[in-house]
N, CA, C and O atoms as CSV, one atom per row, in Angstrom:
chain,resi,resn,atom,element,x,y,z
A,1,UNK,N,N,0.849,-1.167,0.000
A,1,UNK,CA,C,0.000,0.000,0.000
A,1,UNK,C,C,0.895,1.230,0.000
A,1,UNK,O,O,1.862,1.437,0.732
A,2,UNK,N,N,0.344,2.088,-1.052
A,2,UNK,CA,C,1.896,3.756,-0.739
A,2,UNK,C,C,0.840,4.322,0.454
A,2,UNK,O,O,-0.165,3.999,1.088
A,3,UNK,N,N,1.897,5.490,0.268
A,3,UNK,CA,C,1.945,6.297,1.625
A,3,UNK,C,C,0.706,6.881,1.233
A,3,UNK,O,O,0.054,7.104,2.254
A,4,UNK,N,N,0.043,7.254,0.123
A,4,UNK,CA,C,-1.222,8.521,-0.202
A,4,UNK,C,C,-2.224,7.619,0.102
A,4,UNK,O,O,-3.180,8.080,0.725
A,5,UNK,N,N,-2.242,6.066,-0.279
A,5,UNK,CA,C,-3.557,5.172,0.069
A,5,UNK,C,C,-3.643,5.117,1.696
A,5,UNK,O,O,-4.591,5.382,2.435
A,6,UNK,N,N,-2.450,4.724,1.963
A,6,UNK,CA,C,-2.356,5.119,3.663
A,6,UNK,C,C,-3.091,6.152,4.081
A,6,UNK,O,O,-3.798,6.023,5.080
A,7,UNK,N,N,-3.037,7.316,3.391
A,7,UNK,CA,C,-3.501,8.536,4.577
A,7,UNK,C,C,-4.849,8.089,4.289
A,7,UNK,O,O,-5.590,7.892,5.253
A,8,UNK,N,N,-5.347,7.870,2.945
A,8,UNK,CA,C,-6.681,7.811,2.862
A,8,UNK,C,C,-7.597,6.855,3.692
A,8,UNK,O,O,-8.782,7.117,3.896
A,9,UNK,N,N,-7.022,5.811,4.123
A,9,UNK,CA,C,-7.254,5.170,5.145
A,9,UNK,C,C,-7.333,5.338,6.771
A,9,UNK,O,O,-8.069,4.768,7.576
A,10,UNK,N,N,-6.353,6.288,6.961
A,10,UNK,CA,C,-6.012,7.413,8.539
A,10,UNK,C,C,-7.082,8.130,8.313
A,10,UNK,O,O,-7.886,8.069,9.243
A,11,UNK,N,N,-7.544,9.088,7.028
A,11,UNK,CA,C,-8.173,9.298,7.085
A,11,UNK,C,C,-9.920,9.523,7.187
A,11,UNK,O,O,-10.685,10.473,7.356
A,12,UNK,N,N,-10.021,8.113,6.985
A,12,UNK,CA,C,-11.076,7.803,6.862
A,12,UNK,C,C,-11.840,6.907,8.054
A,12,UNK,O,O,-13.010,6.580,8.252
A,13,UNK,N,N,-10.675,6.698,8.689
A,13,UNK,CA,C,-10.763,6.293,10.019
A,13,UNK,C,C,-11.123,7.072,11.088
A,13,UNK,O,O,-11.855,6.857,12.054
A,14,UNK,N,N,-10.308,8.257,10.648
A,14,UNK,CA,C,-10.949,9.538,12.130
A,14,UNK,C,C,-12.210,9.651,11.674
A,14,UNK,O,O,-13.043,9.854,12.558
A,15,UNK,N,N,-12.703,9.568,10.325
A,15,UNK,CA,C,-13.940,10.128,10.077
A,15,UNK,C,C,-14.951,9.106,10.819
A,15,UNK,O,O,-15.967,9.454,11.420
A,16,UNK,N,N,-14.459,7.708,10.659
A,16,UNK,CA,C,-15.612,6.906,10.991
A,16,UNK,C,C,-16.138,7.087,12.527
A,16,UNK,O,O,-17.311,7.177,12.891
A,17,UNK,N,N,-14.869,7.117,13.388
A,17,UNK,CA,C,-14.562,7.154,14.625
A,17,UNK,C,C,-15.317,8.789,15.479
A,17,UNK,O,O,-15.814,8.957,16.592
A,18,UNK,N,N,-15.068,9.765,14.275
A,18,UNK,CA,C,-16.079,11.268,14.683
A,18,UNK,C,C,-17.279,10.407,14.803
A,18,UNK,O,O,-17.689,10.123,15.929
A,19,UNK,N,N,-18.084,9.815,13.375
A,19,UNK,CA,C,-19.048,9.542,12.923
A,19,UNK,C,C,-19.770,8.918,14.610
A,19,UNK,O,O,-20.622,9.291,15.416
A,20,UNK,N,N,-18.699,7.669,14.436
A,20,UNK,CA,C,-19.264,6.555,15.814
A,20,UNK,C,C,-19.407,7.310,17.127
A,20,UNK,O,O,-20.421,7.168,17.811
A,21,UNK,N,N,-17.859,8.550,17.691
A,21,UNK,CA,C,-18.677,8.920,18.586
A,21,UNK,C,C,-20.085,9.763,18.620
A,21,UNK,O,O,-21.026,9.514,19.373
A,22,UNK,N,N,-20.032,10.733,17.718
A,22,UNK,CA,C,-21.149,11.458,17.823
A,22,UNK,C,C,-22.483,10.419,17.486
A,22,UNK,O,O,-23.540,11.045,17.567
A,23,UNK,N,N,-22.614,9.370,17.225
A,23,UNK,CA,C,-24.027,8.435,17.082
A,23,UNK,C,C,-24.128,8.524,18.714
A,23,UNK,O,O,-25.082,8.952,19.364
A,24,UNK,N,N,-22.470,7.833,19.365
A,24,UNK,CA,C,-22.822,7.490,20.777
A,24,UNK,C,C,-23.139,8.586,21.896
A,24,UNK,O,O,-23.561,8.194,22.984
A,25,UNK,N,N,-23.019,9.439,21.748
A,25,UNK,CA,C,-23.484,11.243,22.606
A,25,UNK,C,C,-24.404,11.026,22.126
A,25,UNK,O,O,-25.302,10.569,22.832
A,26,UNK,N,N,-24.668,11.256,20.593
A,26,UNK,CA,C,-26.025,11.799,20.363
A,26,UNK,C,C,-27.371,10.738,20.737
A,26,UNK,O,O,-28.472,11.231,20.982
A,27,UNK,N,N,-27.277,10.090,20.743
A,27,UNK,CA,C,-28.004,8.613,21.079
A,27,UNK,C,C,-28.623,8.895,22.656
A,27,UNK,O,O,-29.811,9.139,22.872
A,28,UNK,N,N,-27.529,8.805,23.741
A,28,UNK,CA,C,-27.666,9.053,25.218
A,28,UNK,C,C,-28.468,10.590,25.490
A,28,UNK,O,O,-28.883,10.994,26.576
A,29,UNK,N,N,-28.556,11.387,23.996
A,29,UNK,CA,C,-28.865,12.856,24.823
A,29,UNK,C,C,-30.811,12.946,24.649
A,29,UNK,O,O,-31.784,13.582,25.054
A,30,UNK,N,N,-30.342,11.568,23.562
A,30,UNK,CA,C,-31.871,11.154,22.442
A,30,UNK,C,C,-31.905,12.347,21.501
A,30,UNK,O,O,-32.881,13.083,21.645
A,31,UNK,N,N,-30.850,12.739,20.382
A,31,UNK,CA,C,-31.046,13.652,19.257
A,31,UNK,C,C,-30.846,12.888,18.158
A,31,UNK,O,O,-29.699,12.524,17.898
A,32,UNK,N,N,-32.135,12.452,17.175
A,32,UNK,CA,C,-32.258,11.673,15.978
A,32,UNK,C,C,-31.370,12.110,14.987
A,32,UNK,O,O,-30.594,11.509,14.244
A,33,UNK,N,N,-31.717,13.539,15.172
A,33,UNK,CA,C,-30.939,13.733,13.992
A,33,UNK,C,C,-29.495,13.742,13.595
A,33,UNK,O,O,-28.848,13.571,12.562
A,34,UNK,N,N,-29.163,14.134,15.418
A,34,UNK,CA,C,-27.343,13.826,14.980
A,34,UNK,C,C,-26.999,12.391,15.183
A,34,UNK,O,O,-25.780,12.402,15.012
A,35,UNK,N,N,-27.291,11.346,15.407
A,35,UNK,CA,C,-27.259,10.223,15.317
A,35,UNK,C,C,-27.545,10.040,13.723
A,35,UNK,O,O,-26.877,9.092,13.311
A,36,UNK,N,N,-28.136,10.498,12.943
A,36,UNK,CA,C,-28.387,10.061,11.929
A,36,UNK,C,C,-26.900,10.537,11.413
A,36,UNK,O,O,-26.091,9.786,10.869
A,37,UNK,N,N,-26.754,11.561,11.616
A,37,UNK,CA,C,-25.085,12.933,11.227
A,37,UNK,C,C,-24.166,11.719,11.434
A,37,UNK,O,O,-23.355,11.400,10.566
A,38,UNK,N,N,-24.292,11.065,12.550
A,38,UNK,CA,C,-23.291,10.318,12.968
A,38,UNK,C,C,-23.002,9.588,12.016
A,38,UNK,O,O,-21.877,9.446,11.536
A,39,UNK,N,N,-24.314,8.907,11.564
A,39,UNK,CA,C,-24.568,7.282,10.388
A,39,UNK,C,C,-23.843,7.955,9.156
A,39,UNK,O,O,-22.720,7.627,8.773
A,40,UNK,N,N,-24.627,8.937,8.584
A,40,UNK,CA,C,-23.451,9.633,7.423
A,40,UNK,C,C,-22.399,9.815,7.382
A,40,UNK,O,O,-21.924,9.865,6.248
A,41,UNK,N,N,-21.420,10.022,8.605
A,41,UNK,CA,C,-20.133,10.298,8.857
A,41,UNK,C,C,-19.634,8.923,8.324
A,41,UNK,O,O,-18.991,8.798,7.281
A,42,UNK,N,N,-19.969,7.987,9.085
A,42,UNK,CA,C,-19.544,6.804,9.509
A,42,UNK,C,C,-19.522,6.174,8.008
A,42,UNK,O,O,-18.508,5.714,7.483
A,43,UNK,N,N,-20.839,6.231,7.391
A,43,UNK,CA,C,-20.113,5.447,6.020
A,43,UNK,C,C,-19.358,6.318,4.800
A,43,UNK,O,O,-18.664,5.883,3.881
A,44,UNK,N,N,-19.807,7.965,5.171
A,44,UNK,CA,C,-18.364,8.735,4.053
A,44,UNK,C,C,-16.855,8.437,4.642
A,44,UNK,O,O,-15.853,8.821,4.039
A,45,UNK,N,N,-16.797,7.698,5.912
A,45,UNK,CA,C,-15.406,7.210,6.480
A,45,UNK,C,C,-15.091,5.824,5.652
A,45,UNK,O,O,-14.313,5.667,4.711
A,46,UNK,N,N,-15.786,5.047,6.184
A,46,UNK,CA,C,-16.310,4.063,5.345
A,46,UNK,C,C,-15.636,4.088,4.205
A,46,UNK,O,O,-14.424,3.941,4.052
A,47,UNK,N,N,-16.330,4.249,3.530
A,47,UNK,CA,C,-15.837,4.711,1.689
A,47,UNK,C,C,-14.627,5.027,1.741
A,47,UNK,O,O,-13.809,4.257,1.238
A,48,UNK,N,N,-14.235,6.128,2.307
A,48,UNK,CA,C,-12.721,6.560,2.298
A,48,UNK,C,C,-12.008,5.625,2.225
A,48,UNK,O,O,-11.287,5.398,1.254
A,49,UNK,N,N,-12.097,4.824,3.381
A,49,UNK,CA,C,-10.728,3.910,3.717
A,49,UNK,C,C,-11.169,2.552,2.943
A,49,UNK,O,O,-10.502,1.537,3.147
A,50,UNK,N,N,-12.359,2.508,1.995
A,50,UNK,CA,C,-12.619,1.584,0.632
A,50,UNK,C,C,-11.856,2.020,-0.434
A,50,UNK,O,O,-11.309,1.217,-1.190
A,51,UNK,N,N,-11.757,3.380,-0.581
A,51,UNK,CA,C,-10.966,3.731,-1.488
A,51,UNK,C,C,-9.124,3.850,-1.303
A,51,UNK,O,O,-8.441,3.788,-2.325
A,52,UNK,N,N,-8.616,3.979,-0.261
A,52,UNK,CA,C,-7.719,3.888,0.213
A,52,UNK,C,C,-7.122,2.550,0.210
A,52,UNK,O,O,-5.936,2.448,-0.104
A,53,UNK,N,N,-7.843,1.455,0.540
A,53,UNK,CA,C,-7.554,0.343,0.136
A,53,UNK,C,C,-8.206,-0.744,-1.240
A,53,UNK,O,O,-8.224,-1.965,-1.393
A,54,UNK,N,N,-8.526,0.031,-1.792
A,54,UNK,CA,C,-9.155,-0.741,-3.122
A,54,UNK,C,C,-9.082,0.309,-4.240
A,54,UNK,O,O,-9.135,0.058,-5.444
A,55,UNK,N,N,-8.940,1.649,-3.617
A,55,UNK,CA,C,-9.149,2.316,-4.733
A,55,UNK,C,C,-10.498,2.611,-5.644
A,55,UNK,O,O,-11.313,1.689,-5.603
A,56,UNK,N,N,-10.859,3.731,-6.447
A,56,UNK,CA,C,-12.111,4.040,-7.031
A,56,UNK,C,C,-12.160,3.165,-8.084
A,56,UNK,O,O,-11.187,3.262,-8.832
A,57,UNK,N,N,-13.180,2.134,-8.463
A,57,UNK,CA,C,-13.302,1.443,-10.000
A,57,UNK,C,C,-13.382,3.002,-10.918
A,57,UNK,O,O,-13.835,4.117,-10.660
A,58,UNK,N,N,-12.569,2.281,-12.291
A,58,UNK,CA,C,-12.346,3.217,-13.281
A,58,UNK,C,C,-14.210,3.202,-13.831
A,58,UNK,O,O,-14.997,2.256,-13.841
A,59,UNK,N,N,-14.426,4.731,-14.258
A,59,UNK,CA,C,-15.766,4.710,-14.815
A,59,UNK,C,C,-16.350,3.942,-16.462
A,59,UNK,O,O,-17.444,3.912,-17.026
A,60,UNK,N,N,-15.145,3.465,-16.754
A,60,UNK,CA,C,-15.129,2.600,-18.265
A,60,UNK,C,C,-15.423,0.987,-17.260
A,60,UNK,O,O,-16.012,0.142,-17.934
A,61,UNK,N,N,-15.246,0.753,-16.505
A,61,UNK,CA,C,-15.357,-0.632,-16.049
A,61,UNK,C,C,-16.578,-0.904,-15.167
A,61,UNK,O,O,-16.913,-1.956,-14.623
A,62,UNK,N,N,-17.201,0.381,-15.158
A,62,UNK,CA,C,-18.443,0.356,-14.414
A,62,UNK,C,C,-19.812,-0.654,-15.007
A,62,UNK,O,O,-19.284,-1.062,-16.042
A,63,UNK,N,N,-20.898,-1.152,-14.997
A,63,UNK,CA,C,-21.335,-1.614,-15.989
A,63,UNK,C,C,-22.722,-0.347,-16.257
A,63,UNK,O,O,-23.383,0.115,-15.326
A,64,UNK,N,N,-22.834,-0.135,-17.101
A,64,UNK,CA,C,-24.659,1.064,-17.136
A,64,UNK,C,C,-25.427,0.185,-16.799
A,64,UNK,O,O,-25.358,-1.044,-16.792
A,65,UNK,N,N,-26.613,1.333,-16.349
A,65,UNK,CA,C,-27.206,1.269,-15.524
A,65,UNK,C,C,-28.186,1.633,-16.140
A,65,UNK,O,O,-28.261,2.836,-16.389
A,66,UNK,N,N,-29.334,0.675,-16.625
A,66,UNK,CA,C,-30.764,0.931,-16.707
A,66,UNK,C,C,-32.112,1.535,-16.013
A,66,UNK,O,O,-33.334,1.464,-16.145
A,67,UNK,N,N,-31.157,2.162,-15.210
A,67,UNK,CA,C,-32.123,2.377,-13.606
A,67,UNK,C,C,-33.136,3.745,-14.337
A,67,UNK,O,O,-32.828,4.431,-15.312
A,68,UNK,N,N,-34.001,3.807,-13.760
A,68,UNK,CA,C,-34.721,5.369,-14.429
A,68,UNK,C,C,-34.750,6.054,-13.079
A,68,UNK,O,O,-34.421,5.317,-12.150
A,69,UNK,N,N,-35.174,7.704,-12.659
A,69,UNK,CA,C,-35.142,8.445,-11.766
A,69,UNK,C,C,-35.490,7.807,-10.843
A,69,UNK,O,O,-34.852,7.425,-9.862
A,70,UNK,N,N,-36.952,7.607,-11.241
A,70,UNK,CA,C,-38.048,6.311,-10.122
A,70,UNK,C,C,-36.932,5.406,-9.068
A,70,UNK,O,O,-36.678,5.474,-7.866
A,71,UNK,N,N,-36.430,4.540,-10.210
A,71,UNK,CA,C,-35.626,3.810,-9.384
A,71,UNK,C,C,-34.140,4.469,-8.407
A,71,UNK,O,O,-33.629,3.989,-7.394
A,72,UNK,N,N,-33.842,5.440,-9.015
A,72,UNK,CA,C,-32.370,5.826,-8.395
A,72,UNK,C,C,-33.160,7.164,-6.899
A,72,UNK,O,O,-32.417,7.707,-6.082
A,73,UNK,N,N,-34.918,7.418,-6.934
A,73,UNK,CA,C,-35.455,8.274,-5.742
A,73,UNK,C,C,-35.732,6.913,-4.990
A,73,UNK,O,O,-35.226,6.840,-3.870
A,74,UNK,N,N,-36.619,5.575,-5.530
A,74,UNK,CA,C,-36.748,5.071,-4.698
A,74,UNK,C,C,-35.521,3.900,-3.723
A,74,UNK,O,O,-35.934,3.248,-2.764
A,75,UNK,N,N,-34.219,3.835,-4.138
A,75,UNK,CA,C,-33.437,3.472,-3.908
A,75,UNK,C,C,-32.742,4.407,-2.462
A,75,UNK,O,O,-32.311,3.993,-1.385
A,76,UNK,N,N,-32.885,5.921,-3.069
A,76,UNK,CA,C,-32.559,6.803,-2.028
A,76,UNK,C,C,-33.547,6.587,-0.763
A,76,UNK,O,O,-33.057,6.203,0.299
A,77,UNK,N,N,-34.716,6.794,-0.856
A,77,UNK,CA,C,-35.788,6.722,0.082
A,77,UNK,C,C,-35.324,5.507,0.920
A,77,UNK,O,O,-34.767,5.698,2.001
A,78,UNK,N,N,-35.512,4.433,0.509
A,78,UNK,CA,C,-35.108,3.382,1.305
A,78,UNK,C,C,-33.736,2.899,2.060
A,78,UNK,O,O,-33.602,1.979,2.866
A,79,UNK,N,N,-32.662,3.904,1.490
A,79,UNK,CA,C,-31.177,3.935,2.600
A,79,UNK,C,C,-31.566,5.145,3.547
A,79,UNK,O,O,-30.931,5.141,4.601
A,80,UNK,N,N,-32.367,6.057,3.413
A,80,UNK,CA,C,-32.746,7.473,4.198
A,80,UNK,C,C,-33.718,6.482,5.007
A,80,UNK,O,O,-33.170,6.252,6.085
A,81,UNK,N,N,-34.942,5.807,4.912
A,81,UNK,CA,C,-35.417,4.852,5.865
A,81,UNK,C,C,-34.393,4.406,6.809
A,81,UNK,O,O,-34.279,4.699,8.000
A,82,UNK,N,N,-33.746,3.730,6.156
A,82,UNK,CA,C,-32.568,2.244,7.139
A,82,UNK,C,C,-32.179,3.132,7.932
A,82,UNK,O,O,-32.771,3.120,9.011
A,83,UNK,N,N,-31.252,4.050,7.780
A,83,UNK,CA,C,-30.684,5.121,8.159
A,83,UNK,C,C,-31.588,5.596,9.213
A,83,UNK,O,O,-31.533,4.811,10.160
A,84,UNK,N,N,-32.437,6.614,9.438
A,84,UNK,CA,C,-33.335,6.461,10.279
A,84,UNK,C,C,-33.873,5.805,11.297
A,84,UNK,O,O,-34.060,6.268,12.422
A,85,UNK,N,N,-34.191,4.464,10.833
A,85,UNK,CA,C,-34.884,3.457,11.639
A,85,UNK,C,C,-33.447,3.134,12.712
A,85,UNK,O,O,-33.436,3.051,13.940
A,86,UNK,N,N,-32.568,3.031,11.964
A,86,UNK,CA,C,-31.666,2.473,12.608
A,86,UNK,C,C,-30.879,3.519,13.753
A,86,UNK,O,O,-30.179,3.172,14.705
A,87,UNK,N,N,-31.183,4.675,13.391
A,87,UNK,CA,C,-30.935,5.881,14.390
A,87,UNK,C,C,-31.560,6.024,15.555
A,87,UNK,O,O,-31.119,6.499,16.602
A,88,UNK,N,N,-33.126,5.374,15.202
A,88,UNK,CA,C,-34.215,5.354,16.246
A,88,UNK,C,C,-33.771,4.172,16.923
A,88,UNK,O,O,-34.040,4.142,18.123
A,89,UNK,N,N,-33.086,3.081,16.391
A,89,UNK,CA,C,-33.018,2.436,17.381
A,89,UNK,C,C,-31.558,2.631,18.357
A,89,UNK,O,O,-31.270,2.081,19.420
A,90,UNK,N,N,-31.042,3.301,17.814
A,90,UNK,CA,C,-29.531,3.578,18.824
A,90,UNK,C,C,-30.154,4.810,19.675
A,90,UNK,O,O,-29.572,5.063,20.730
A,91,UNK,N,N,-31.371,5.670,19.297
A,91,UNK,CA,C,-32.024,6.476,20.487
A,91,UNK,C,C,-32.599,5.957,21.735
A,91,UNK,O,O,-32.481,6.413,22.872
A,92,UNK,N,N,-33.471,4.557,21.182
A,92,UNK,CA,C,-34.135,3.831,21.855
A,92,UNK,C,C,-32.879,3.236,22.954
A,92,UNK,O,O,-32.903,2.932,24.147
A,93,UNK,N,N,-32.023,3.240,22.125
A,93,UNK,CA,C,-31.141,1.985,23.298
A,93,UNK,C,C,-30.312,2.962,24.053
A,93,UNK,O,O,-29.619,2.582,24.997
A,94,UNK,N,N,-30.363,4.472,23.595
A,94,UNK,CA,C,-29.660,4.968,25.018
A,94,UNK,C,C,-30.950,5.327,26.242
A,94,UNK,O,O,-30.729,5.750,27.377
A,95,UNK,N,N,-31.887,5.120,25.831
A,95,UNK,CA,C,-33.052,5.574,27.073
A,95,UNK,C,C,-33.414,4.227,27.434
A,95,UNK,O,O,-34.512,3.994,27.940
A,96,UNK,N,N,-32.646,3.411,27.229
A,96,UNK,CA,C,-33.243,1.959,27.613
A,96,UNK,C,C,-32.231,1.474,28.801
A,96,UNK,O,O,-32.437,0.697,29.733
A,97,UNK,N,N,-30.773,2.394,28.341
A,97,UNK,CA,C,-29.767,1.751,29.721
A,97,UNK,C,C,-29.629,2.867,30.236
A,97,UNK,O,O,-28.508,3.000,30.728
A,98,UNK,N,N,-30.585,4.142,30.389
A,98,UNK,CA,C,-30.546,5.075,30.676
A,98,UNK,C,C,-31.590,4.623,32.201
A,98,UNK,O,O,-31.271,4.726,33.385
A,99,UNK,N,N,-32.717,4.181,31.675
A,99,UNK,CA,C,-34.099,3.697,32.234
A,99,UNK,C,C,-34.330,2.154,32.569
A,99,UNK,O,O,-35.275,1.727,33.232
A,100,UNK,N,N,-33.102,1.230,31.883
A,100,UNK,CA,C,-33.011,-0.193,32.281
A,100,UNK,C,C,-34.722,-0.725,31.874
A,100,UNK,O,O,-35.139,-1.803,32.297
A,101,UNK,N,N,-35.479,0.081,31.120
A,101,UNK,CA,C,-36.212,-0.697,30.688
A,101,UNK,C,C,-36.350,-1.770,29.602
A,101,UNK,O,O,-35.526,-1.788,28.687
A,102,UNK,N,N,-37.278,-2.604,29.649
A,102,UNK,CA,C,-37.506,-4.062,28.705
A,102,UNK,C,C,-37.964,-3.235,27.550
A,102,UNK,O,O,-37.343,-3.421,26.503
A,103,UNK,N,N,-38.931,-2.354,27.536
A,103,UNK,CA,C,-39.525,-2.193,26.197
A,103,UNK,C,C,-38.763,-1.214,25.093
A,103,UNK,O,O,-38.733,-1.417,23.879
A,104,UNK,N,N,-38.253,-0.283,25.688
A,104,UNK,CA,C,-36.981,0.574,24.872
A,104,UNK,C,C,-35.485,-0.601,24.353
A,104,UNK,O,O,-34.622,-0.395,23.500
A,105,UNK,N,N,-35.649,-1.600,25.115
A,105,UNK,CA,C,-34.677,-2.269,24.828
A,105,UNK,C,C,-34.715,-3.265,23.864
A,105,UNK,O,O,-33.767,-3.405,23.092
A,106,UNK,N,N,-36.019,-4.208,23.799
A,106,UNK,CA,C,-36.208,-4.643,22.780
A,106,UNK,C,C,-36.844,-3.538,21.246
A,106,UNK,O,O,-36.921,-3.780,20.042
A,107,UNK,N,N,-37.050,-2.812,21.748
A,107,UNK,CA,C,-38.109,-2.164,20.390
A,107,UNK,C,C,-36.164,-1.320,19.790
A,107,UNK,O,O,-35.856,-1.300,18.599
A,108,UNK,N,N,-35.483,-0.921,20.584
A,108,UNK,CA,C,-34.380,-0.721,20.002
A,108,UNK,C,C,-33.470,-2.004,18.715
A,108,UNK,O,O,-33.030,-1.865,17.574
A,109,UNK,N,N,-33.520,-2.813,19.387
A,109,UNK,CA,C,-32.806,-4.075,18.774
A,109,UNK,C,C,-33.637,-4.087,17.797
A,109,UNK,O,O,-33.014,-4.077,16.735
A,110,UNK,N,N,-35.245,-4.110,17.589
A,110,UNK,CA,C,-35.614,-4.500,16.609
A,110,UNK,C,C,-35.424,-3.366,15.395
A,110,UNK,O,O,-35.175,-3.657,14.225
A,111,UNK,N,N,-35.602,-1.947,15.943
A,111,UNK,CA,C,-35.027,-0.971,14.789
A,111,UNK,C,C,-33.956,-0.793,14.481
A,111,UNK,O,O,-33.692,0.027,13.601
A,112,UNK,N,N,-32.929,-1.567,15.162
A,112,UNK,CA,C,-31.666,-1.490,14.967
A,112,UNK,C,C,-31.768,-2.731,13.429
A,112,UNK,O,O,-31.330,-2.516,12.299
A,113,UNK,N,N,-32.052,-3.224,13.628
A,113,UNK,CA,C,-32.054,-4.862,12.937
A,113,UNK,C,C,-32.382,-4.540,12.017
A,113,UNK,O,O,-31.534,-4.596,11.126
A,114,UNK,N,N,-33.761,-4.015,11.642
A,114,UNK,CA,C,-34.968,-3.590,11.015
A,114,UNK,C,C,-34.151,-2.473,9.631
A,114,UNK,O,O,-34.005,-2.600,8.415
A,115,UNK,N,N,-33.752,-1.331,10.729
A,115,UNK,CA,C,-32.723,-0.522,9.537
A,115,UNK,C,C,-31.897,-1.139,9.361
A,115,UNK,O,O,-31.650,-0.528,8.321
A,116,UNK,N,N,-30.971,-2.021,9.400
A,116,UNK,CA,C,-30.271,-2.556,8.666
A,116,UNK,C,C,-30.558,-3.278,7.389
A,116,UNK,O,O,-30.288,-2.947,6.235
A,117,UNK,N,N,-31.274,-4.525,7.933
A,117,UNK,CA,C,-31.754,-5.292,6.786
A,117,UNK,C,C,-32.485,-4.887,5.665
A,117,UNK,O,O,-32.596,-5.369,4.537
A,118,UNK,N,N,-33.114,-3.580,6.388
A,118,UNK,CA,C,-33.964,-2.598,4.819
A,118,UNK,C,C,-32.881,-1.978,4.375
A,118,UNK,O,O,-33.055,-1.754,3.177
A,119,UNK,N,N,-31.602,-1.492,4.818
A,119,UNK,CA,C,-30.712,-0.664,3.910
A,119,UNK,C,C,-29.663,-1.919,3.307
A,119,UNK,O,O,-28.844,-1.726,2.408
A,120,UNK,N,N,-29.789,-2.689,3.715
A,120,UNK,CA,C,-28.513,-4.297,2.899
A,120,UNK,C,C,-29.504,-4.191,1.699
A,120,UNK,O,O,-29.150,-3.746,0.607
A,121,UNK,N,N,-30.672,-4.596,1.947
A,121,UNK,CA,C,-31.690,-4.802,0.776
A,121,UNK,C,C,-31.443,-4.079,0.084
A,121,UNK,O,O,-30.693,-4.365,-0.849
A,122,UNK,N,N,-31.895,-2.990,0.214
A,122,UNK,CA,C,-31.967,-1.833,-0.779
A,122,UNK,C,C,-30.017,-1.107,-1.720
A,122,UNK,O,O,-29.572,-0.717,-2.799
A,123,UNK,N,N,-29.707,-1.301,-0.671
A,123,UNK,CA,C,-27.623,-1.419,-1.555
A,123,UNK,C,C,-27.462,-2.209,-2.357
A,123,UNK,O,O,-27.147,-1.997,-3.528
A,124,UNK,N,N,-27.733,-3.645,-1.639
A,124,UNK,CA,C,-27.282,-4.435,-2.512
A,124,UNK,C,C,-28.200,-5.779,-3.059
A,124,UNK,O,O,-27.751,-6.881,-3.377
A,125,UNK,N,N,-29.247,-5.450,-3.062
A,125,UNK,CA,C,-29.861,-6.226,-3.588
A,125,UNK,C,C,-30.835,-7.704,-2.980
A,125,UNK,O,O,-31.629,-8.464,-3.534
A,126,UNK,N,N,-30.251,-7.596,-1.510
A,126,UNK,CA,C,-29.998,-9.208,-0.845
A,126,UNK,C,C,-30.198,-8.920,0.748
A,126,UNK,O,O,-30.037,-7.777,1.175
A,127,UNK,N,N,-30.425,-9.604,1.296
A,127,UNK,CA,C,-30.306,-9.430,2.851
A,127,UNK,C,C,-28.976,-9.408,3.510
A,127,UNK,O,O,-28.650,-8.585,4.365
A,128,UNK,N,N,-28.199,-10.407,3.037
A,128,UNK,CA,C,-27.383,-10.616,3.874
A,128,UNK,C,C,-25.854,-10.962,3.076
A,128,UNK,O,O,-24.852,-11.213,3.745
């Protein structure tokens, strides 16, 4: 690996790591929306250190894409769901060991779960 893929990787690491703490503050204070800030951080870190170690595919090796608007809004809608759901449930789970209650705790896990498996779906095609 050179030294420039390296940084991109350092760098993409602090990003994830901003990303992760601010989910975990924002979660305990119960603010959706920066928990969501967080989730965005976390996978433009993500990416980074994909590209850092794999590098960008060249746009000639890409394959086209038959997709029409429809499909490339409703594709968006459904990672902005996951995203979400899955924010609600890292809200849920800081008022749950906040409050040691059963019902914030399971209804967390399940939106935790819930946004996930709707945003795997919707990326890539598949659950799992």
């Amino acid at each position: 690996m050179t030294v420039r893929r390296s940084a991109w990787v350092a760098l993409g690491s602090l990003v994830v790591c901003a990303g992760l703490a601010l989910v975990g503050v924002a979660a305990f204070a119960g603010r959706l929306w920066r928990v969501v800030v967080g989730f965005v951080l976390f996978v433009v870190g993500y990416r980074t250190m994909q590209y850092g170690v794999h590098g960008w595919p060249s746009l000639r090796r890409l394959p086209r894409s038959r997709a029409s608007l429809a499909d490339h809004l409703t594709t968006a809608a459904g990672l902005g769901a996951s995203v979400i759901l899955a924010a609600y449930g890292f809200v849920l789970m800081g008022r749950a060991v906040e409050t040691g209650g059963a019902a914030p705790m399971l209804l967390s896990g399940v939106a935790v779960v819930a946004g996930y498996v709707v945003g795997h779906r919707v990326a890539n095609d598949e659950v799992l």
